[in-house]
Amino acid sequence: NSTKIQNGFFKITLQRSTIGLPLKLRRVVRALGLRRLQQTVYHSQTAYIAGMILKVKEILQVKNVKRIPSPEERKKKTEKGYVII
Amino acid sequence: MMFGAFRATMITCGGLLWKNPSKMSRTRKANVRKRLRAVDAVIEAVNKSGVKCKALDYARSLPKESEMTPRDKYTVFSKKHKGYRKSLHKVPKFTKVTIRTTPSGF
């Protein structure tokens, strides 16, 4: 039952390394599109993505977002302490 | 004579010995709590998204950090130890593994 829920996306960040983890879990992280630490990736809110997240929940940070920012928006940087809304 | 993390002791003259504390320090325990809360946040985020899957049903059945007793947070079941419990830090990769429940009665 993998019907898409239209209210948003998962914003997934790799917070902890996959060193020392079993090969299967390392492959799950790679399947999510995460190659290096602190990398952020956006995915649809479906059951199979949720299952992958929960498999490696100890090393991820997950947020629900309404929309995916474009590459230009992601590149925008501000001073420390300020957030672009 | 120091070989990396090994310590030379009287008993093992000529041999090497690993020595670790039996229980965790306060900072280590604080970090255990921090990691438990981080996993809680991940499960909460997946739950809020509204998807339904078997993995999420299991994750939601796990106790949250605020619902766990200190004994459950810092020790795990061990059939070989006195009291059938050992410190969590003796578990390999304990910082990246979720162990929140113990066999009933232990």
Coordinates of N, CA, C and O in Angstrom, one line a residue:
Chain A
N1 N 0.9 -1.2 0.0 CA 0.0 0.0 0.0 C 0.9 1.2 0.0 O 1.2 1.8 1.0
S2 N 1.4 1.6 -1.2 CA 2.3 2.7 -1.2 C 1.7 3.9 -1.9 O 2.4 4.6 -2.7
T3 N 0.5 4.2 -1.6 CA -0.1 5.4 -2.2 C 0.5 6.7 -1.6 O 0.8 6.8 -0.5
K4 N 0.8 7.6 -2.5 CA 1.5 8.9 -2.1 C 0.5 9.8 -1.3 O -0.6 9.9 -1.7
I5 N 1.1 10.3 -0.2 CA 0.3 11.3 0.5 C 0.7 12.7 0.1 O 1.9 13.0 0.1
Q6 N -0.2 13.5 -0.3 CA 0.2 14.8 -1.0 C 0.5 15.9 -0.1 O 0.6 17.0 -0.5
N7 N 0.7 15.7 1.2 CA 0.9 16.9 2.1 C 2.3 17.2 2.3 O 2.6 18.2 3.0
G8 N 3.3 16.5 1.7 CA 4.7 17.0 1.9 C 5.7 15.9 1.5 O 5.4 15.0 0.8
F9 N 6.9 16.2 2.0 CA 8.1 15.4 1.6 C 8.9 15.2 2.9 O 8.8 15.9 3.9
F10 N 9.7 14.1 2.8 CA 10.7 13.9 3.9 C 11.9 14.6 3.6 O 12.5 14.5 2.5
K11 N 12.5 15.4 4.5 CA 13.8 16.0 4.4 C 14.7 15.2 5.2 O 14.6 15.2 6.5
I12 N 15.6 14.4 4.6 CA 16.4 13.4 5.3 C 17.9 13.9 5.3 O 18.4 14.2 4.2
T13 N 18.5 13.9 6.5 CA 19.9 14.3 6.6 C 20.7 13.2 7.3 O 20.3 12.7 8.3
L14 N 21.8 12.9 6.7 CA 22.7 11.9 7.3 C 23.5 12.5 8.4 O 24.4 13.3 8.1
Q15 N 23.2 12.2 9.7 CA 23.9 12.8 10.8 C 25.1 12.0 11.3 O 26.0 12.6 11.9
R16 N 25.0 10.7 11.2 CA 26.0 9.9 11.8 C 26.5 8.9 10.7 O 25.8 8.6 9.8
S17 N 27.8 8.5 10.8 CA 28.4 7.7 9.8 C 27.9 6.3 9.7 O 27.3 5.8 10.7
T18 N 28.1 5.7 8.5 CA 27.7 4.3 8.4 C 28.8 3.3 8.7 O 28.7 2.1 8.5
I19 N 30.0 3.9 9.1 CA 31.1 3.0 9.4 C 30.7 2.1 10.6 O 30.2 2.6 11.6
G20 N 31.0 0.8 10.4 CA 30.7 -0.1 11.5 C 29.3 -0.7 11.3 O 28.9 -1.6 12.1
L21 N 28.5 -0.2 10.4 CA 27.1 -0.7 10.3 C 27.2 -1.9 9.3 O 28.1 -2.0 8.4
P22 N 26.2 -2.8 9.4 CA 26.2 -4.0 8.5 C 26.0 -3.5 7.1 O 25.5 -2.4 6.8
L23 N 26.4 -4.3 6.1 CA 26.4 -3.9 4.7 C 25.0 -3.6 4.2 O 24.8 -2.6 3.5
K24 N 24.0 -4.3 4.7 CA 22.6 -4.1 4.3 C 22.2 -2.6 4.6 O 21.5 -1.9 3.9
L25 N 22.5 -2.2 5.9 CA 22.1 -0.9 6.3 C 22.9 0.2 5.5 O 22.3 1.3 5.2
R26 N 24.1 -0.1 5.2 CA 24.9 0.9 4.4 C 24.3 1.0 3.0 O 24.2 2.1 2.5
R27 N 23.7 -0.1 2.5 CA 23.1 0.0 1.2 C 21.7 0.7 1.3 O 21.3 1.3 0.3
V28 N 21.1 0.6 2.4 CA 19.8 1.3 2.6 C 20.1 2.8 2.5 O 19.4 3.6 1.9
V29 N 21.1 3.2 3.2 CA 21.5 4.7 3.3 C 21.8 5.1 1.8 O 21.4 6.2 1.4
R30 N 22.5 4.3 1.1 CA 22.9 4.6 -0.3 C 21.7 4.7 -1.2 O 21.6 5.5 -2.1
A31 N 20.7 3.8 -0.9 CA 19.5 3.7 -1.7 C 18.6 5.0 -1.4 O 17.9 5.5 -2.3
L32 N 18.8 5.6 -0.2 CA 18.1 6.9 0.0 C 18.8 8.0 -0.7 O 18.3 9.1 -0.7
G33 N 20.0 7.8 -1.3 CA 20.7 8.8 -2.0 C 21.7 9.5 -1.2 O 22.2 10.6 -1.6
L34 N 22.0 9.0 0.0 CA 22.9 9.7 0.9 C 24.3 9.1 0.7 O 24.6 7.9 0.8
R35 N 25.3 10.1 0.3 CA 26.6 9.6 0.0 C 27.6 10.0 1.1 O 28.6 9.4 1.3
R36 N 27.4 11.2 1.7 CA 28.3 11.7 2.7 C 27.6 12.3 3.9 O 26.4 12.6 3.8
L37 N 28.3 12.6 5.0 CA 27.6 13.1 6.2 C 27.1 14.5 5.9 O 27.6 15.2 5.1
Q38 N 26.0 14.8 6.6 CA 25.4 16.2 6.6 C 24.7 16.4 5.2 O 24.2 17.5 4.9
Q39 N 24.7 15.4 4.3 CA 24.0 15.5 3.0 C 22.5 15.5 3.3 O 22.0 14.7 4.1
T40 N 21.8 16.3 2.6 CA 20.3 16.4 2.7 C 19.7 15.9 1.5 O 20.1 16.3 0.4
V41 N 18.6 15.1 1.6 CA 18.0 14.5 0.4 C 16.5 14.6 0.7 O 16.0 14.6 1.8
Y42 N 15.7 14.8 -0.4 CA 14.2 15.0 -0.3 C 13.6 13.8 -0.9 O 13.9 13.4 -2.0
H43 N 12.6 13.2 -0.2 CA 11.9 12.0 -0.7 C 10.4 12.2 -0.5 O 9.9 12.9 0.4
S44 N 9.6 11.5 -1.4 CA 8.2 11.5 -1.2 C 7.8 10.7 0.0 O 8.5 9.9 0.5
Q45 N 6.6 11.0 0.6 CA 6.2 10.4 1.8 C 5.4 9.1 1.4 O 4.1 9.1 1.4
T46 N 6.1 8.1 1.2 CA 5.5 6.8 0.9 C 5.9 5.7 1.9 O 6.9 5.9 2.6
A47 N 5.3 4.6 1.8 CA 5.5 3.5 2.8 C 6.9 3.0 2.7 O 7.6 2.6 3.6
Y48 N 7.4 2.8 1.4 CA 8.7 2.2 1.3 C 9.9 3.1 1.7 O 10.9 2.7 2.2
I49 N 9.7 4.4 1.5 CA 10.7 5.4 2.0 C 10.6 5.4 3.5 O 11.7 5.4 4.2
A50 N 9.4 5.3 4.1 CA 9.3 5.3 5.5 C 10.0 4.1 6.1 O 10.7 4.2 7.1
G51 N 9.8 3.0 5.4 CA 10.5 1.7 5.9 C 12.0 1.9 5.8 O 12.7 1.4 6.8
M52 N 12.5 2.5 4.8 CA 14.0 2.7 4.7 C 14.5 3.6 5.8 O 15.5 3.4 6.4
I53 N 13.7 4.7 6.0 CA 14.1 5.6 7.1 C 14.2 4.9 8.4 O 15.1 5.0 9.2
L54 N 13.2 4.1 8.7 CA 13.1 3.4 10.0 C 14.2 2.3 10.2 O 14.6 2.0 11.3
K55 N 14.6 1.8 9.1 CA 15.7 0.8 9.1 C 17.0 1.5 9.7 O 17.7 0.8 10.4
V56 N 17.3 2.7 9.3 CA 18.5 3.4 9.7 C 18.2 4.6 10.5 O 18.9 5.6 10.5
K57 N 17.2 4.5 11.4 CA 16.7 5.7 12.1 C 17.7 6.3 13.0 O 17.7 7.4 13.4
E58 N 18.7 5.4 13.5 CA 19.6 5.9 14.5 C 20.6 6.9 13.9 O 21.3 7.6 14.7
I59 N 20.8 7.0 12.6 CA 21.8 7.8 12.0 C 21.3 8.9 11.2 O 22.0 9.7 10.6
L60 N 19.9 9.1 11.1 CA 19.3 10.1 10.3 C 18.7 11.2 11.1 O 18.4 11.0 12.3
Q61 N 18.4 12.3 10.5 CA 17.6 13.3 11.0 C 16.5 13.6 9.9 O 16.8 13.8 8.8
V62 N 15.2 13.5 10.4 CA 14.1 13.6 9.4 C 13.2 14.7 9.8 O 12.9 14.9 10.9
K63 N 12.8 15.5 8.7 CA 11.8 16.5 8.9 C 10.8 16.4 7.8 O 11.0 15.9 6.7
N64 N 9.5 16.9 8.1 CA 8.5 16.9 7.1 C 8.5 18.3 6.6 O 8.4 19.3 7.3
V65 N 8.6 18.4 5.2 CA 8.5 19.8 4.6 C 7.4 19.8 3.5 O 7.1 18.8 3.0
K66 N 7.0 21.0 3.3 CA 5.8 21.2 2.3 C 6.3 21.1 0.9 O 5.6 20.5 0.0
R67 N 7.5 21.7 0.6 CA 7.9 21.7 -0.7 C 9.5 21.5 -0.8 O 10.1 21.7 0.2
I68 N 9.9 21.0 -2.0 CA 11.4 20.8 -2.1 C 12.0 22.1 -2.7 O 11.5 22.6 -3.7
P69 N 13.0 22.6 -2.0 CA 13.6 23.8 -2.6 C 14.4 23.5 -3.9 O 15.0 22.4 -4.0
S70 N 14.5 24.5 -4.8 CA 15.2 24.3 -6.0 C 16.7 24.4 -5.7 O 17.1 24.9 -4.6
P71 N 17.6 23.9 -6.6 CA 19.0 24.0 -6.3 C 19.5 25.4 -6.0 O 20.4 25.6 -5.2
E72 N 18.9 26.4 -6.7 CA 19.3 27.8 -6.4 C 19.0 28.2 -5.0 O 19.7 28.8 -4.3
E73 N 17.8 27.8 -4.5 CA 17.3 28.1 -3.2 C 18.2 27.4 -2.1 O 18.5 27.9 -1.1
R74 N 18.6 26.2 -2.5 CA 19.5 25.4 -1.5 C 20.8 26.1 -1.4 O 21.5 26.0 -0.3
K75 N 21.3 26.7 -2.5 CA 22.7 27.3 -2.4 C 22.7 28.6 -1.6 O 23.8 29.0 -1.2
K76 N 21.6 29.2 -1.4 CA 21.6 30.5 -0.7 C 22.1 30.3 0.7 O 21.6 29.5 1.4
K77 N 23.0 31.2 1.1 CA 23.6 31.2 2.4 C 23.4 32.5 3.1 O 23.4 33.5 2.5
T78 N 23.2 32.4 4.5 CA 23.2 33.7 5.3 C 24.2 33.6 6.4 O 24.9 32.6 6.5
E79 N 24.2 34.7 7.1 CA 25.2 34.8 8.3 C 24.7 33.8 9.3 O 23.6 33.3 9.3
K80 N 25.6 33.5 10.2 CA 25.3 32.5 11.3 C 24.3 33.1 12.2 O 24.3 34.2 12.6
G81 N 23.3 32.3 12.5 CA 22.2 32.7 13.4 C 21.0 33.1 12.7 O 19.9 33.3 13.3
Y82 N 21.1 33.3 11.4 CA 19.9 33.8 10.6 C 19.4 32.6 9.7 O 20.2 31.8 9.3
V83 N 18.1 32.6 9.4 CA 17.5 31.5 8.6 C 16.7 32.1 7.5 O 16.0 33.1 7.8
I84 N 16.8 31.6 6.3 CA 16.0 32.1 5.2 C 14.6 31.4 5.3 O 14.5 30.2 5.4
I85 N 13.6 32.3 5.3 CA 12.2 31.7 5.3 C 11.5 31.8 3.9 O 11.8 32.7 3.2
Chain B
M1 N 55.7 0.2 29.3 CA 55.5 -0.2 27.9 C 54.0 -0.1 27.5 O 53.2 -0.8 28.1
M2 N 53.7 0.9 26.7 CA 52.3 1.2 26.3 C 52.1 0.8 24.9 O 52.7 1.3 24.0
F3 N 51.2 -0.2 24.6 CA 50.8 -0.5 23.3 C 49.4 0.0 23.0 O 48.5 -0.7 23.2
G4 N 49.3 1.2 22.5 CA 48.0 1.8 22.2 C 47.1 1.8 23.4 O 47.5 2.3 24.4
A5 N 45.9 1.2 23.3 CA 44.9 1.3 24.4 C 45.2 0.3 25.4 O 44.5 0.3 26.4
F6 N 46.0 -0.6 25.2 CA 46.3 -1.7 26.2 C 47.1 -1.2 27.3 O 47.9 -0.3 27.2
R7 N 46.8 -1.7 28.5 CA 47.6 -1.4 29.7 C 48.4 -2.6 30.1 O 47.8 -3.7 30.2
A8 N 49.6 -2.5 30.5 CA 50.3 -3.6 31.1 C 50.0 -3.7 32.5 O 50.1 -2.7 33.3
T9 N 49.6 -4.9 33.0 CA 49.3 -5.0 34.4 C 50.2 -6.1 35.0 O 50.8 -6.9 34.3
M10 N 50.2 -6.1 36.4 CA 51.1 -7.0 37.1 C 50.7 -8.4 36.7 O 51.6 -9.3 36.6
I11 N 49.4 -8.7 36.7 CA 49.0 -10.1 36.5 C 49.4 -10.6 35.1 O 49.8 -11.8 35.0
T12 N 49.5 -9.7 34.2 CA 49.8 -10.2 32.8 C 51.2 -9.9 32.4 O 51.4 -9.7 31.2
C13 N 52.1 -9.8 33.3 CA 53.5 -9.4 32.9 C 53.9 -10.1 31.6 O 54.1 -11.3 31.5
G14 N 54.1 -9.3 30.6 CA 54.4 -9.8 29.3 C 53.2 -10.0 28.4 O 53.3 -10.2 27.2
G15 N 52.0 -9.9 29.0 CA 50.7 -9.9 28.3 C 50.1 -8.6 28.2 O 50.6 -7.6 28.8
L16 N 48.9 -8.5 27.6 CA 48.2 -7.2 27.5 C 46.8 -7.4 28.0 O 46.2 -8.5 27.9
L17 N 46.1 -6.3 28.5 CA 44.8 -6.4 29.0 C 43.9 -5.2 28.7 O 44.4 -4.1 28.8
W18 N 42.7 -5.5 28.2 CA 41.8 -4.4 28.0 C 41.0 -4.2 29.3 O 40.6 -5.1 30.0
K19 N 40.9 -2.9 29.7 CA 40.2 -2.6 30.9 C 39.1 -1.5 30.6 O 39.5 -0.5 30.0
N20 N 37.9 -1.8 30.9 CA 36.8 -0.8 30.7 C 36.0 -0.7 32.0 O 35.9 -1.7 32.7
P21 N 35.5 0.5 32.3 CA 34.6 0.6 33.5 C 33.3 -0.2 33.3 O 32.9 -0.4 32.2
S22 N 32.8 -0.7 34.5 CA 31.6 -1.5 34.4 C 30.4 -0.7 34.1 O 29.4 -1.3 33.6
K23 N 30.3 0.5 34.5 CA 29.2 1.4 34.2 C 29.6 2.6 33.5 O 30.7 3.0 33.5
M24 N 28.6 3.3 32.9 CA 28.9 4.5 32.2 C 29.0 5.8 33.1 O 28.4 5.8 34.1
S25 N 29.7 6.8 32.6 CA 29.8 8.0 33.4 C 28.6 8.9 33.1 O 27.8 8.5 32.2
R26 N 28.5 10.0 33.8 CA 27.3 10.8 33.6 C 27.2 11.4 32.2 O 26.1 11.5 31.7
T27 N 28.3 11.8 31.6 CA 28.3 12.4 30.3 C 27.9 11.4 29.3 O 27.1 11.6 28.4
R28 N 28.4 10.1 29.4 CA 28.0 9.1 28.5 C 26.5 8.8 28.6 O 25.9 8.6 27.6
K29 N 26.0 8.8 29.8 CA 24.6 8.6 30.0 C 23.8 9.7 29.4 O 22.7 9.5 28.8
A30 N 24.3 10.9 29.5 CA 23.6 12.1 28.9 C 23.5 11.9 27.4 O 22.5 12.3 26.8
N31 N 24.6 11.5 26.8 CA 24.6 11.3 25.4 C 23.7 10.1 25.0 O 23.1 10.2 23.9
V32 N 23.6 9.1 25.8 CA 22.6 8.0 25.5 C 21.2 8.6 25.4 O 20.5 8.3 24.5
R33 N 20.9 9.5 26.4 CA 19.6 10.1 26.4 C 19.4 11.0 25.2 O 18.3 11.0 24.6
K34 N 20.4 11.7 24.8 CA 20.3 12.6 23.6 C 20.1 11.7 22.4 O 19.2 12.1 21.6
R35 N 20.7 10.6 22.3 CA 20.5 9.8 21.1 C 19.2 9.1 21.1 O 18.5 9.0 20.0
L36 N 18.7 8.7 22.2 CA 17.3 8.2 22.3 C 16.3 9.2 21.9 O 15.4 8.9 21.1
R37 N 16.5 10.5 22.3 CA 15.5 11.5 21.9 C 15.6 11.8 20.4 O 14.6 12.1 19.8
A38 N 16.8 11.7 19.8 CA 17.0 11.9 18.4 C 16.2 10.8 17.6 O 15.5 11.1 16.6
V39 N 16.3 9.6 18.1 CA 15.5 8.5 17.4 C 14.0 8.7 17.6 O 13.3 8.5 16.6
D40 N 13.6 9.2 18.8 CA 12.2 9.5 19.0 C 11.7 10.5 18.0 O 10.6 10.4 17.5
A41 N 12.6 11.5 17.7 CA 12.2 12.6 16.8 C 12.0 12.0 15.4 O 11.1 12.5 14.6
V42 N 12.9 11.1 15.0 CA 12.8 10.5 13.6 C 11.5 9.7 13.5 O 10.7 9.9 12.5
I43 N 11.2 8.9 14.5 CA 10.0 8.1 14.5 C 8.7 9.0 14.5 O 7.8 8.8 13.8
E44 N 8.8 10.1 15.3 CA 7.7 11.1 15.3 C 7.5 11.7 14.0 O 6.3 11.9 13.5
A45 N 8.6 12.1 13.3 CA 8.5 12.7 12.0 C 7.8 11.8 11.0 O 6.9 12.2 10.2
V46 N 8.2 10.5 11.0 CA 7.7 9.6 10.0 C 6.2 9.3 10.4 O 5.3 9.2 9.5
N47 N 5.9 9.3 11.7 CA 4.5 9.1 12.1 C 3.6 10.3 11.7 O 2.5 10.1 11.2
K48 N 4.1 11.5 11.8 CA 3.4 12.7 11.4 C 3.1 12.8 10.0 O 2.1 13.4 9.5
S49 N 3.9 12.1 9.1 CA 3.7 12.3 7.7 C 2.5 11.6 7.2 O 2.0 11.9 6.2
G50 N 2.0 10.6 8.0 CA 0.7 10.0 7.7 C 0.9 8.7 6.9 O -0.1 8.0 6.6
V51 N 2.1 8.2 6.6 CA 2.2 6.9 5.9 C 1.9 5.8 6.9 O 2.0 6.0 8.1
K52 N 1.6 4.6 6.3 CA 1.3 3.5 7.2 C 2.2 2.3 6.7 O 2.1 1.9 5.6
C53 N 3.0 1.8 7.6 CA 3.7 0.6 7.3 C 4.1 -0.2 8.5 O 4.0 0.3 9.6
K54 N 4.5 -1.4 8.3 CA 4.7 -2.4 9.5 C 5.8 -1.9 10.3 O 5.8 -2.0 11.6
A55 N 6.9 -1.3 9.7 CA 8.0 -0.9 10.4 C 7.6 0.3 11.4 O 8.1 0.4 12.5
L56 N 6.7 1.1 10.9 CA 6.3 2.2 11.7 C 5.4 1.7 12.9 O 5.5 2.3 14.0
D57 N 4.6 0.7 12.7 CA 3.8 0.1 13.8 C 4.7 -0.4 14.9 O 4.4 -0.1 16.1
Y58 N 5.8 -1.0 14.5 CA 6.7 -1.5 15.5 C 7.4 -0.3 16.2 O 7.6 -0.3 17.4
A59 N 7.9 0.7 15.4 CA 8.6 1.8 16.0 C 7.7 2.5 17.0 O 8.2 3.0 18.0
R60 N 6.5 2.7 16.7 CA 5.6 3.4 17.6 C 5.3 2.6 18.9 O 5.0 3.2 19.9
S61 N 5.4 1.3 18.8 CA 5.2 0.5 20.0 C 6.4 0.6 20.9 O 6.3 0.2 22.1
L62 N 7.6 1.0 20.5 CA 8.7 1.2 21.4 C 8.5 2.3 22.4 O 7.8 3.3 22.0
P63 N 9.0 2.2 23.6 CA 8.8 3.2 24.6 C 9.7 4.4 24.2 O 10.8 4.3 23.6
K64 N 9.2 5.6 24.5 CA 10.0 6.8 24.3 C 11.0 7.0 25.4 O 10.9 6.4 26.4
E65 N 11.9 7.9 25.2 CA 13.0 8.2 26.2 C 12.4 8.6 27.5 O 12.8 8.2 28.6
S66 N 11.3 9.4 27.5 CA 10.7 9.9 28.7 C 9.9 8.8 29.4 O 9.7 8.9 30.6
E67 N 9.6 7.7 28.7 CA 8.8 6.6 29.3 C 9.7 5.5 29.8 O 9.2 4.6 30.5
M68 N 11.0 5.6 29.5 CA 11.9 4.5 29.9 C 12.5 4.8 31.3 O 12.7 5.9 31.7
T69 N 12.7 3.7 32.1 CA 13.3 3.8 33.4 C 14.8 3.9 33.1 O 15.3 3.4 32.1
P70 N 15.6 4.5 34.0 CA 17.1 4.6 33.9 C 17.7 3.2 33.6 O 18.6 3.1 32.8
R71 N 17.1 2.2 34.3 CA 17.7 0.9 34.2 C 17.6 0.4 32.7 O 18.5 -0.2 32.2
D72 N 16.4 0.7 32.1 CA 16.3 0.3 30.7 C 17.1 1.2 29.7 O 17.4 0.7 28.6
K73 N 17.4 2.4 30.1 CA 18.1 3.3 29.2 C 19.6 2.9 29.2 O 20.2 3.0 28.1
Y74 N 20.2 2.5 30.3 CA 21.6 2.3 30.4 C 22.1 0.9 30.5 O 23.3 0.6 30.5
T75 N 21.1 -0.1 30.7 CA 21.5 -1.5 30.7 C 20.7 -2.3 29.8 O 19.6 -1.9 29.4
V76 N 21.3 -3.4 29.4 CA 20.5 -4.4 28.5 C 20.5 -5.7 29.2 O 21.3 -6.0 30.0
F77 N 19.6 -6.6 28.7 CA 19.5 -7.9 29.2 C 20.8 -8.7 28.8 O 21.2 -8.6 27.6
S78 N 21.3 -9.5 29.7 CA 22.4 -10.4 29.4 C 22.3 -11.7 30.2 O 22.2 -11.6 31.5
K79 N 22.2 -12.8 29.6 CA 21.9 -14.0 30.3 C 23.2 -14.5 31.1 O 23.1 -15.3 32.0
K80 N 24.4 -13.9 30.8 CA 25.6 -14.4 31.4 C 26.0 -13.6 32.6 O 26.8 -14.1 33.4
H81 N 25.4 -12.5 32.8 CA 25.9 -11.6 33.9 C 25.0 -11.8 35.2 O 23.9 -12.2 35.1
K82 N 25.6 -11.5 36.3 CA 24.9 -11.5 37.6 C 23.8 -10.5 37.5 O 24.0 -9.3 37.2
G83 N 22.6 -10.9 37.9 CA 21.5 -9.9 37.8 C 20.9 -9.9 36.4 O 19.9 -9.1 36.2
Y84 N 21.5 -10.6 35.4 CA 20.9 -10.7 34.1 C 20.9 -9.4 33.4 O 20.1 -9.1 32.5
R85 N 21.8 -8.5 33.8 CA 21.9 -7.2 33.1 C 23.3 -6.8 32.9 O 24.2 -7.1 33.8
K86 N 23.6 -6.1 31.8 CA 25.0 -5.6 31.6 C 24.8 -4.1 31.1 O 23.8 -3.8 30.6
S87 N 25.9 -3.4 31.3 CA 25.8 -2.0 30.8 C 25.6 -1.9 29.3 O 26.2 -2.7 28.6
L88 N 24.9 -0.9 28.9 CA 24.6 -0.7 27.4 C 25.9 -0.5 26.6 O 26.0 -1.0 25.5
H89 N 26.9 0.1 27.2 CA 28.1 0.4 26.5 C 29.0 -0.8 26.1 O 29.9 -0.7 25.4
K90 N 28.6 -2.0 26.7 CA 29.3 -3.2 26.4 C 28.7 -3.8 25.1 O 29.3 -4.8 24.5
V91 N 27.6 -3.3 24.6 CA 27.0 -3.8 23.4 C 27.8 -3.2 22.2 O 27.9 -2.0 22.1
P92 N 28.2 -4.0 21.2 CA 28.9 -3.5 20.0 C 28.0 -2.5 19.3 O 26.8 -2.8 19.1
K93 N 28.5 -1.4 18.8 CA 27.8 -0.3 18.1 C 26.6 0.2 18.8 O 25.6 0.4 18.2
F94 N 26.7 0.3 20.1 CA 25.5 0.6 20.9 C 25.0 2.0 20.6 O 23.8 2.4 20.8
T95 N 25.8 2.9 20.0 CA 25.4 4.2 19.6 C 24.6 4.2 18.4 O 24.0 5.3 18.1
K96 N 24.6 3.1 17.6 CA 23.8 3.1 16.4 C 22.8 2.0 16.3 O 22.4 1.6 15.3
V97 N 22.5 1.4 17.5 CA 21.6 0.3 17.6 C 20.4 0.7 18.6 O 20.7 1.3 19.6
T98 N 19.2 0.2 18.3 CA 18.1 0.5 19.1 C 17.8 -0.7 20.0 O 17.3 -1.7 19.4
I99 N 18.0 -0.6 21.3 CA 17.6 -1.7 22.2 C 16.8 -1.0 23.3 O 17.4 -0.3 24.2
R100 N 15.5 -1.1 23.3 CA 14.7 -0.4 24.3 C 13.9 -1.3 25.2 O 13.4 -0.9 26.2
T101 N 13.7 -2.6 24.7 CA 12.9 -3.5 25.5 C 13.8 -4.7 26.0 O 14.8 -5.0 25.4
T102 N 13.4 -5.3 27.1 CA 14.0 -6.5 27.6 C 13.0 -7.6 27.7 O 11.8 -7.3 27.8
P103 N 13.5 -8.8 27.7 CA 12.5 -10.0 27.9 C 11.7 -9.7 29.2 O 12.2 -9.3 30.2
S104 N 10.5 -10.1 29.1 CA 9.6 -9.8 30.3 C 10.1 -10.6 31.5 O 10.4 -11.8 31.4
G105 N 10.1 -9.9 32.6 CA 10.5 -10.5 33.8 C 12.0 -10.2 34.2 O 12.4 -10.5 35.3
F106 N 12.7 -9.6 33.3 CA 14.1 -9.3 33.6 C 14.4 -7.8 33.7 O 13.8 -7.1 33.0

